Amino acid sequence: MSATITAVSNLKGGVGKSTTTVMLADGLAYFYGANVLIVDLDPQANSSQMLLTERGLQMAFKQGKGVHHLLEQFTANEPPNIANLVLPNAVTLEELRLAEERDERAGWVSILPAHPQLRLTEMALEEKLYASGMAPSRLASYLAGHFSQALETLAPLYDVILLDTPPYLSPMARAGLSIASTYVTPTLADSVSIWGTKQFTDWVTTQVVPDLASRNFVVITRFKNTRYARNAETELKEIYLKDRTFGPTIPESVQALSAMDRADLDSYNSMRGKYGRLRGDVKRLAESFVNFIAKRNGTAIPEPVRS
Ligand SMILES: Nc1ncnc2c1ncn2[C@@H]1O[C@H](COP(=O)(O)OP(=O)(O)OP(=O)(O)O)[C@@H](O)[C@H]1O
Ligand SMILES: [Mg+2]
């Protein structure tokens, strides 16, 4: 078994990429017993912070973990050595932790975290290589080779690898897009987000994967149930992105904010406690994603391990 690599991406900022990454990771681990690795390719380090807290993020940095080391290996012309850079425990759900304690692990979340340092490491690399005449697209493709070699060694250990990407096309983000086999695109239901999402998916289709439509899983997030938003949702589903698979529409809820605000690195919450009313949305998100992947791969739809 080899992991499915999925990039969670949209060039539009603030559309819920990091929140969707964490919800999907929790949903797949909890409801389907999946072993999930999050790779945080965004120097904002939001999904890292949502799972590890800021204290955990800084600890990871001091322990020499994180994605910028993968870049440093690339800069030093070394083969990728990723195993020691991953934080194997990014679980925040009590049920998963307790099952692990009983030696009955069913579902787990690990992370290759980001840190703001990532942008500096990346800029230094860009300056060096662009000065020597390398084109940005070439750097992105070399990086993609380095990354995919790194992830190949981890692929047998995971079911799903989720790449959280920044809202711009850094070399790493481009590399991430080109090594993914499927794409989760969160978007809001408003006209500027529809416009941004359309531009982004057109760019990915022409520059990265011509058959994006069949690989694309779109999630409308932060949905406020107004007539305007319902119309925008219909436009997205029936006009602009009518050839894509849509996941559930996630409502705007303050619970999404508190769910992503872990009290401390050693505090855990139950699925119900963490997500409250959004628990059903997390379940539907995982369920429709699992269906999407099974359909693409022509495999049987897995049964949930928890309800
Ligand atoms: N369902 C929701 N209800 C309410 N707020 C939400 C919801 N989903 C996300 N948010 C909030 O919206 C903001 C943007 O979300 P998030 O950081 O996940 O987006 P992003 O696309 O990753 O942003 P960026 O482009 O900066 O990486 C955050 O403050 C987040 O807490
Ligand atoms: Mg983000």
GROMACS .gro file of C-alpha atoms and ligand atoms in nm:
model
  339
    1MET     CA    1   0.000   0.000   0.000
    2SER     CA    2   0.131   0.341  -0.090
    3ALA     CA    3   0.003   0.676   0.030
    4THR     CA    4  -0.222   0.899  -0.178
    5ILE     CA    5  -0.057   1.241  -0.203
    6THR     CA    6  -0.313   1.521  -0.198
    7ALA     CA    7  -0.234   1.893  -0.224
    8VAL     CA    8  -0.476   2.121  -0.042
    9SER     CA    9  -0.444   2.435  -0.246
   10ASN     CA   10  -0.592   2.753  -0.380
   11LEU     CA   11  -0.409   3.075  -0.463
   12LYS     CA   12  -0.684   3.267  -0.288
   13GLY     CA   13  -0.582   3.332   0.071
   14GLY     CA   14  -0.795   3.261   0.375
   15VAL     CA   15  -1.033   3.017   0.207
   16GLY     CA   16  -0.979   2.743   0.466
   17LYS     CA   17  -0.687   2.544   0.322
   18SER     CA   18  -0.519   2.487   0.658
   19THR     CA   19  -0.846   2.430   0.845
   20THR     CA   20  -0.963   2.182   0.579
   21THR     CA   21  -0.624   2.005   0.594
   22VAL     CA   22  -0.662   1.949   0.969
   23MET     CA   23  -1.034   1.858   0.950
   24LEU     CA   24  -0.963   1.606   0.676
   25ALA     CA   25  -0.667   1.458   0.864
   26ASP     CA   26  -0.873   1.422   1.183
   27GLY     CA   27  -1.173   1.285   0.992
   28LEU     CA   28  -0.971   1.026   0.800
   29ALA     CA   29  -0.777   0.916   1.109
   30TYR     CA   30  -1.079   0.903   1.337
   31PHE     CA   31  -1.356   0.766   1.115
   32TYR     CA   32  -1.146   0.553   0.878
   33GLY     CA   33  -0.848   0.456   1.094
   34ALA     CA   34  -0.618   0.615   0.836
   35ASN     CA   35  -0.253   0.690   0.900
   36VAL     CA   36  -0.220   1.051   0.785
   37LEU     CA   37   0.089   1.264   0.731
   38ILE     CA   38   0.045   1.640   0.698
   39VAL     CA   39   0.327   1.816   0.515
   40ASP     CA   40   0.307   2.187   0.588
   41LEU     CA   41   0.456   2.371   0.289
   42ASP     CA   42   0.342   2.715   0.408
   43PRO     CA   43   0.587   2.933   0.607
   44GLN     CA   44   0.283   3.076   0.788
   45ALA     CA   45   0.287   2.734   0.958
   46ASN     CA   46  -0.087   2.747   1.029
   47SER     CA   47  -0.170   2.378   1.016
   48SER     CA   48   0.146   2.310   1.220
   49GLN     CA   49   0.029   2.556   1.482
   50MET     CA   50  -0.328   2.420   1.479
   51LEU     CA   51  -0.198   2.073   1.566
   52LEU     CA   52   0.116   2.141   1.766
   53THR     CA   53   0.044   2.485   1.925
   54GLU     CA   54   0.304   2.756   1.903
   55ARG     CA   55   0.505   2.597   2.185
   56GLY     CA   56   0.512   2.268   1.997
   57LEU     CA   57   0.611   2.445   1.679
   58GLN     CA   58   0.909   2.609   1.844
   59MET     CA   59   1.004   2.281   2.013
   60ALA     CA   60   0.996   2.104   1.678
   61PHE     CA   61   1.220   2.375   1.538
   62LYS     CA   62   1.472   2.335   1.821
   63GLN     CA   63   1.469   1.957   1.775
   64GLY     CA   64   1.569   2.003   1.412
   65LYS     CA   65   1.236   1.887   1.268
   66GLY     CA   66   1.054   2.041   0.977
   67VAL     CA   67   1.028   2.093   0.608
   68HIS     CA   68   1.297   2.364   0.584
   69HIS     CA   69   1.558   2.096   0.662
   70LEU     CA   70   1.445   1.912   0.354
   71LEU     CA   71   1.518   2.230   0.161
   72GLU     CA   72   1.856   2.264   0.330
   73GLN     CA   73   1.943   1.911   0.219
   74PHE     CA   74   1.849   2.012  -0.133
   75THR     CA   75   2.063   2.330  -0.113
   76ALA     CA   76   2.358   2.123   0.014
   77ASN     CA   77   2.312   1.879  -0.273
   78GLU     CA   78   2.244   1.597  -0.031
   79PRO     CA   79   1.994   1.319  -0.096
   80PRO     CA   80   1.672   1.373   0.099
   81ASN     CA   81   1.660   1.221   0.443
   82ILE     CA   82   1.312   1.286   0.572
   83ALA     CA   83   1.251   1.022   0.839
   84ASN     CA   84   1.408   1.225   1.121
   85LEU     CA   85   1.234   1.547   1.020
   86VAL     CA   86   0.879   1.423   1.081
   87LEU     CA   87   0.701   1.468   1.411
   88PRO     CA   88   0.532   1.131   1.443
   89ASN     CA   89   0.273   1.251   1.696
   90ALA     CA   90   0.043   1.532   1.592
   91VAL     CA   91  -0.270   1.368   1.730
   92THR     CA   92  -0.504   1.598   1.921
   93LEU     CA   93  -0.799   1.360   1.959
   94GLU     CA   94  -0.836   1.181   2.289
   95GLU     CA   95  -0.988   0.868   2.134
   96LEU     CA   96  -0.686   0.817   1.909
   97ARG     CA   97  -0.441   0.873   2.192
   98LEU     CA   98  -0.625   0.628   2.422
   99ALA     CA   99  -0.641   0.360   2.151
  100GLU     CA  100  -0.265   0.401   2.105
  101GLU     CA  101  -0.210   0.361   2.480
  102ARG     CA  102  -0.403   0.035   2.472
  103ASP     CA  103  -0.187  -0.076   2.178
  104GLU     CA  104  -0.496  -0.072   1.957
  105ARG     CA  105  -0.400   0.208   1.723
  106ALA     CA  106  -0.664   0.278   1.460
  107GLY     CA  107  -0.589   0.607   1.294
  108TRP     CA  108  -0.302   0.847   1.350
  109VAL     CA  109  -0.182   1.192   1.245
  110SER     CA  110   0.185   1.288   1.198
  111ILE     CA  111   0.331   1.609   1.062
  112LEU     CA  112   0.630   1.741   0.877
  113PRO     CA  113   0.593   2.088   1.026
  114ALA     CA  114   0.667   2.428   0.880
  115HIS     CA  115   0.823   2.722   1.061
  116PRO     CA  116   0.853   3.089   0.953
  117GLN     CA  117   1.221   3.007   0.891
  118LEU     CA  118   1.102   2.812   0.588
  119ARG     CA  119   1.045   3.129   0.384
  120LEU     CA  120   1.398   3.254   0.460
  121THR     CA  121   1.554   2.922   0.366
  122GLU     CA  122   1.351   2.922   0.049
  123MET     CA  123   1.443   3.283  -0.038
  124ALA     CA  124   1.813   3.211   0.011
  125LEU     CA  125   1.782   2.915  -0.224
  126GLU     CA  126   1.595   3.123  -0.481
  127GLU     CA  127   1.856   3.402  -0.470
  128LYS     CA  128   2.140   3.158  -0.514
  129LEU     CA  129   1.989   2.959  -0.798
  130TYR     CA  130   1.822   3.242  -0.987
  131ALA     CA  131   2.152   3.435  -0.976
  132SER     CA  132   2.316   3.138  -1.146
  133GLY     CA  133   2.059   3.160  -1.423
  134MET     CA  134   1.820   2.887  -1.320
  135ALA     CA  135   1.457   2.945  -1.423
  136PRO     CA  136   1.189   2.931  -1.149
  137SER     CA  137   1.010   2.646  -1.326
  138ARG     CA  138   1.332   2.444  -1.332
  139LEU     CA  139   1.390   2.500  -0.960
  140ALA     CA  140   1.033   2.387  -0.891
  141SER     CA  141   1.086   2.074  -1.095
  142TYR     CA  142   1.420   1.988  -0.926
  143LEU     CA  143   1.252   2.041  -0.591
  144ALA     CA  144   0.965   1.819  -0.696
  145GLY     CA  145   1.219   1.543  -0.766
  146HIS     CA  146   1.381   1.590  -0.424
  147PHE     CA  147   1.042   1.589  -0.249
  148SER     CA  148   0.903   1.293  -0.428
  149GLN     CA  149   1.219   1.094  -0.354
  150ALA     CA  150   1.181   1.192   0.013
  151LEU     CA  151   0.813   1.102   0.031
  152GLU     CA  152   0.866   0.774  -0.150
  153THR     CA  153   1.050   0.644   0.154
  154LEU     CA  154   0.753   0.737   0.374
  155ALA     CA  155   0.474   0.633   0.139
  156PRO     CA  156   0.450   0.274   0.269
  157LEU     CA  157   0.393   0.406   0.622
  158TYR     CA  158   0.091   0.624   0.542
  159ASP     CA  159  -0.247   0.600   0.376
  160VAL     CA  160  -0.279   0.968   0.295
  161ILE     CA  161  -0.023   1.250   0.271
  162LEU     CA  162  -0.185   1.595   0.280
  163LEU     CA  163   0.020   1.891   0.156
  164ASP     CA  164  -0.096   2.222   0.304
  165THR     CA  165   0.018   2.490   0.059
  166PRO     CA  166   0.058   2.870   0.081
  167PRO     CA  167  -0.163   3.115  -0.110
  168TYR     CA  168   0.114   3.187  -0.363
  169LEU     CA  169   0.330   2.988  -0.602
  170SER     CA  170   0.655   2.955  -0.413
  171PRO     CA  171   0.900   2.700  -0.558
  172MET     CA  172   0.794   2.460  -0.284
  173ALA     CA  173   0.426   2.512  -0.348
  174ARG     CA  174   0.482   2.443  -0.717
  175ALA     CA  175   0.683   2.134  -0.631
  176GLY     CA  176   0.402   2.019  -0.401
  177LEU     CA  177   0.143   2.068  -0.675
  178SER     CA  178   0.344   1.868  -0.922
  179ILE     CA  179   0.397   1.564  -0.697
  180ALA     CA  180   0.034   1.537  -0.584
  181SER     CA  181  -0.202   1.295  -0.751
  182THR     CA  182  -0.519   1.465  -0.625
  183TYR     CA  183  -0.610   1.822  -0.529
  184VAL     CA  184  -0.842   1.946  -0.260
  185THR     CA  185  -0.950   2.302  -0.340
  186PRO     CA  186  -1.126   2.487  -0.062
  187THR     CA  187  -1.315   2.797  -0.172
  188LEU     CA  188  -1.564   3.042  -0.032
  189ALA     CA  189  -1.901   3.101  -0.194
  190ASP     CA  190  -1.850   3.460  -0.303
  191SER     CA  191  -1.765   3.619  -0.635
  192VAL     CA  192  -1.398   3.707  -0.566
  193SER     CA  193  -1.328   3.358  -0.436
  194ILE     CA  194  -1.503   3.200  -0.734
  195TRP     CA  195  -1.288   3.419  -0.961
  196GLY     CA  196  -0.967   3.330  -0.773
  197THR     CA  197  -1.049   2.959  -0.767
  198LYS     CA  198  -1.125   2.958  -1.138
  199GLN     CA  199  -0.794   3.136  -1.219
  200PHE     CA  200  -0.602   2.897  -0.997
  201THR     CA  201  -0.753   2.579  -1.133
  202ASP     CA  202  -0.707   2.706  -1.491
  203TRP     CA  203  -0.339   2.768  -1.415
  204VAL     CA  204  -0.294   2.422  -1.260
  205THR     CA  205  -0.467   2.265  -1.561
  206THR     CA  206  -0.241   2.435  -1.814
  207GLN     CA  207   0.086   2.422  -1.616
  208VAL     CA  208   0.072   2.114  -1.396
  209VAL     CA  209  -0.197   1.854  -1.471
  210PRO     CA  210  -0.414   1.874  -1.781
  211ASP     CA  211  -0.663   1.632  -1.627
  212LEU     CA  212  -0.707   1.835  -1.307
  213ALA     CA  213  -1.087   1.822  -1.329
  214SER     CA  214  -1.096   1.448  -1.259
  215ARG     CA  215  -0.842   1.486  -0.976
  216ASN     CA  216  -1.004   1.784  -0.812
  217PHE     CA  217  -1.213   1.769  -0.494
  218VAL     CA  218  -1.369   2.106  -0.418
  219VAL     CA  219  -1.491   2.206  -0.074
  220ILE     CA  220  -1.696   2.519  -0.014
  221THR     CA  221  -1.605   2.644   0.332
  222ARG     CA  222  -1.718   2.908   0.580
  223PHE     CA  223  -2.063   2.895   0.424
  224LYS     CA  224  -2.311   3.152   0.551
  225ASN     CA  225  -2.654   3.035   0.455
  226THR     CA  226  -2.780   3.347   0.276
  227ARG     CA  227  -2.951   3.378  -0.059
  228TYR     CA  228  -2.634   3.535  -0.203
  229ALA     CA  229  -2.415   3.247  -0.083
  230ARG     CA  230  -2.663   2.985  -0.205
  231ASN     CA  231  -2.656   3.143  -0.550
  232ALA     CA  232  -2.276   3.152  -0.547
  233GLU     CA  233  -2.269   2.786  -0.441
  234THR     CA  234  -2.498   2.694  -0.730
  235GLU     CA  235  -2.283   2.894  -0.974
  236LEU     CA  236  -1.972   2.711  -0.857
  237LYS     CA  237  -2.131   2.368  -0.879
  238GLU     CA  238  -2.327   2.414  -1.198
  239ILE     CA  239  -2.121   2.657  -1.401
  240TYR     CA  240  -1.760   2.738  -1.309
  241LEU     CA  241  -1.650   2.404  -1.166
  242LYS     CA  242  -1.923   2.175  -1.292
  243ASP     CA  243  -1.674   1.908  -1.400
  244ARG     CA  244  -1.530   1.864  -1.044
  245THR     CA  245  -1.619   1.645  -0.749
  246PHE     CA  246  -1.764   1.847  -0.462
  247GLY     CA  247  -1.725   1.755  -0.099
  248PRO     CA  248  -1.970   1.875   0.165
  249THR     CA  249  -2.021   2.248   0.213
  250ILE     CA  250  -1.873   2.342   0.552
  251PRO     CA  251  -2.070   2.607   0.744
  252GLU     CA  252  -1.919   2.921   0.892
  253SER     CA  253  -1.894   2.841   1.263
  254VAL     CA  254  -1.707   2.971   1.561
  255GLN     CA  255  -1.648   2.603   1.643
  256ALA     CA  256  -1.399   2.593   1.353
  257LEU     CA  257  -1.195   2.858   1.530
  258SER     CA  258  -1.197   2.687   1.870
  259ALA     CA  259  -1.130   2.345   1.713
  260MET     CA  260  -0.807   2.481   1.565
  261ASP     CA  261  -0.700   2.648   1.890
  262ARG     CA  262  -0.537   2.368   2.089
  263ALA     CA  263  -0.489   2.463   2.454
  264ASP     CA  264  -0.144   2.312   2.490
  265LEU     CA  265   0.081   2.053   2.335
  266ASP     CA  266  -0.024   1.787   2.584
  267SER     CA  267  -0.396   1.864   2.589
  268TYR     CA  268  -0.634   1.636   2.403
  269ASN     CA  269  -1.001   1.662   2.322
  270SER     CA  270  -1.264   1.412   2.216
  271MET     CA  271  -1.393   1.429   1.858
  272ARG     CA  272  -1.720   1.568   1.993
  273GLY     CA  273  -1.545   1.814   2.223
  274LYS     CA  274  -1.310   1.941   1.952
  275TYR     CA  275  -1.561   1.977   1.670
  276GLY     CA  276  -1.900   2.008   1.846
  277ARG     CA  277  -2.164   2.074   1.581
  278LEU     CA  278  -1.903   2.045   1.306
  279ARG     CA  279  -1.843   1.679   1.393
  280GLY     CA  280  -2.094   1.569   1.128
  281ASP     CA  281  -1.925   1.797   0.873
  282VAL     CA  282  -1.585   1.643   0.949
  283LYS     CA  283  -1.739   1.299   0.906
  284ARG     CA  284  -1.901   1.391   0.573
  285LEU     CA  285  -1.576   1.548   0.455
  286ALA     CA  286  -1.379   1.229   0.529
  287GLU     CA  287  -1.652   1.009   0.384
  288SER     CA  288  -1.681   1.196   0.055
  289PHE     CA  289  -1.302   1.219   0.020
  290VAL     CA  290  -1.264   0.844   0.077
  291ASN     CA  291  -1.534   0.784  -0.185
  292PHE     CA  292  -1.360   1.018  -0.428
  293ILE     CA  293  -1.025   0.838  -0.389
  294ALA     CA  294  -1.180   0.490  -0.411
  295LYS     CA  295  -1.365   0.587  -0.728
  296ARG     CA  296  -1.049   0.732  -0.883
  297ASN     CA  297  -0.844   0.425  -0.793
  298GLY     CA  298  -1.119   0.181  -0.883
  299THR     CA  299  -1.097   0.024  -0.538
  300ALA     CA  300  -1.364  -0.075  -0.285
  301ILE     CA  301  -1.493   0.202  -0.058
  302PRO     CA  302  -1.341   0.145   0.287
  303GLU     CA  303  -1.571   0.091   0.584
  304PRO     CA  304  -1.555   0.340   0.871
  305VAL     CA  305  -1.390   0.214   1.189
  306ARG     CA  306  -1.583   0.452   1.416
  307SER     CA  307  -1.925   0.612   1.381
  308LIG     N1  308  -1.584   2.680   0.884
  308LIG     C1  309  -1.529   2.790   0.933
  308LIG     N2  310  -1.601   2.876   1.008
  308LIG     C2  311  -1.546   2.989   1.058
  308LIG     N3  312  -1.419   3.026   1.040
  308LIG     C3  313  -1.341   2.946   0.965
  308LIG     C4  314  -1.390   2.825   0.907
  308LIG     N4  315  -1.290   2.766   0.838
  308LIG     C5  316  -1.183   2.847   0.852
  308LIG     N5  317  -1.213   2.955   0.928
  308LIG     C6  318  -1.124   3.066   0.963
  308LIG     O1  319  -1.094   3.138   0.846
  308LIG     C7  320  -0.959   3.184   0.850
  308LIG     C8  321  -0.885   3.129   0.731
  308LIG     O2  322  -0.878   2.988   0.741
  308LIG     P1  323  -0.744   2.910   0.705
  308LIG     O3  324  -0.627   2.966   0.776
  308LIG     O4  325  -0.775   2.766   0.721
  308LIG     O5  326  -0.737   2.949   0.549
  308LIG     P2  327  -0.615   2.931   0.449
  308LIG     O6  328  -0.675   2.920   0.315
  308LIG     O7  329  -0.528   2.822   0.494
  308LIG     O8  330  -0.538   3.070   0.465
  308LIG     P3  331  -0.396   3.108   0.397
  308LIG     O9  332  -0.428   3.139   0.256
  308LIG    O10  333  -0.352   3.226   0.474
  308LIG    O11  334  -0.307   2.989   0.414
  308LIG     C9  335  -0.901   3.136   0.982
  308LIG    O12  336  -0.914   3.239   1.076
  308LIG    C10  337  -0.991   3.019   1.017
  308LIG    O13  338  -0.995   2.996   1.154
  309MG      MG  339  -0.321   2.818   0.527
   0.00000   0.00000   0.00000
